Amino acid sequence: MTATYPLRTIGARELDAWARMVTTTYGQDWHEGALRNAASSIEPERTIAAYDGEEIVGGASIYGRIMTVPGAATPVAGITLVAVLPTHRRRGILTAMMRKQLTDLYESDGEPIAALNAAEAAIYGRFGYGIASHVAEIRADKRFMALRPGIDFGDGTIRLLDRQKARPLLEQVYDTARRGAVGWVDRTEKFWQARLADGERVRDGGTALRFAVHLEPGGEAGGYAFYRSKPGSVHVIEVAATTGQSYAALWRFLIDLDAHAGLTYDGAMDEPLKHLLTDPRAARATVIDNLWVRLVDVGRALAARRYSTPLDLVLEVQDTFCPWNAGRHHLRADGESVTCERTRARADLRLTAAELGAAYLGGTTLSSLAAAGRVEGLRGGAVTAASLAFRGEREPFHPSGWAFPAF
């Protein structure tokens, strides 16, 4: 904590004041039912506030989730609702809150990694977060999205279902698909409620959600898409599929929707959609940062994932913000056997915790970071070997943010 603005977890009677501080910071209006929504969504025992006397002037919260990482799944602290009132910025409050969150996680043997979606890309690098995944903001004209001949669409059918009938099928498909999709996280009831929020204020001029479910001949769900229609365009919010045939069939359905020439969708960097098209330029993408990852405990975090090639490497980690991580770590990986232990052996690679966070999900490569001068190889071939081992089968992608449309 700081001497001027002490930090502590909020009490039940402070929820209203804390939530109003968040809405003020984010420039939002206070809506009917906002306090009820906030109370049901956040975890008060993991929500801290900064105080100026009796006034709450800042805060940050954590959602505990399970994230798919290369070859495994691990608990992750989802950092969200980070806010400091405009009247109290540049006073060290944000830094103090970030330090308290990470210190508390480490000292309690909590989640070994933290992750967040950054409202501003320049903020979190100084706290040891690295860009671990990107999102492709796809903007397309459906009139030019011709599908390649010979695509296998399978024998299933697409059905438009109402929310009540679609919901259990969405959950089944998502839970199967996420286990092989790095960056995806589990969804309990409250997270499904948030993802499928459909009030007037979240529609942004669009229709209510439409649910398209792909059913196999036997009746089981193989995939889904939910979307909104807006004047002249279709906004595809999420697509999940357990087979390539289901994925292709869903996109054929979305492309064939009448009365809308435009299509928008935020997908993975290696989204297969472009490979279904005769003209991949018909779906142009703008790439921006998606998920930022911070290794809370380097040893536990590196041992929690798997590696694409055998690895025997000593990492010299520099970490001024979380000094318990600083030093040399011996990482050994061979298939399912992974260990990461402290060592005094000579280092093969030197880097900061932010670079490890960036490479953790297998997207950002250590080689590209080395080319930018952010990773230093201390032994010939060490950067190449580590970069290959950290890489995943597919590009990581986080399909939804941590925060709730609670206010």
PDB file of C-alpha atoms in Angstrom, residues 28-29 47 56 109 216 234 273 336 369 377 379 393:
ATOM      1  CA  GLN A  28     -20.346   5.194 -18.003  1.00  0.00           C
ATOM      2  CA  ASP A  29     -23.797   5.999 -16.658  1.00  0.00           C
ATOM      3  CA  THR A  47     -11.515  -6.914  -5.101  1.00  0.00           C
ATOM      4  CA  ILE A  56     -12.817   5.046  -2.679  1.00  0.00           C
ATOM      5  CA  ASP A 109       0.284 -19.748  -3.561  1.00  0.00           C
ATOM      6  CA  GLU A 216     -24.861 -33.586 -36.689  1.00  0.00           C
ATOM      7  CA  VAL A 234     -23.841  -8.811 -39.524  1.00  0.00           C
ATOM      8  CA  LEU A 273     -11.976 -18.531 -42.382  1.00  0.00           C
ATOM      9  CA  GLU A 336       4.701 -34.663 -20.245  1.00  0.00           C
ATOM     10  CA  LEU A 369      11.722 -10.623 -29.164  1.00  0.00           C
ATOM     11  CA  GLY A 377      21.103 -15.444 -26.072  1.00  0.00           C
ATOM     12  CA  ARG A 379      24.799 -19.665 -25.675  1.00  0.00           C
ATOM     13  CA  GLU A 393       0.233 -25.753 -32.519  1.00  0.00           C
TER      14      GLU A 393
END
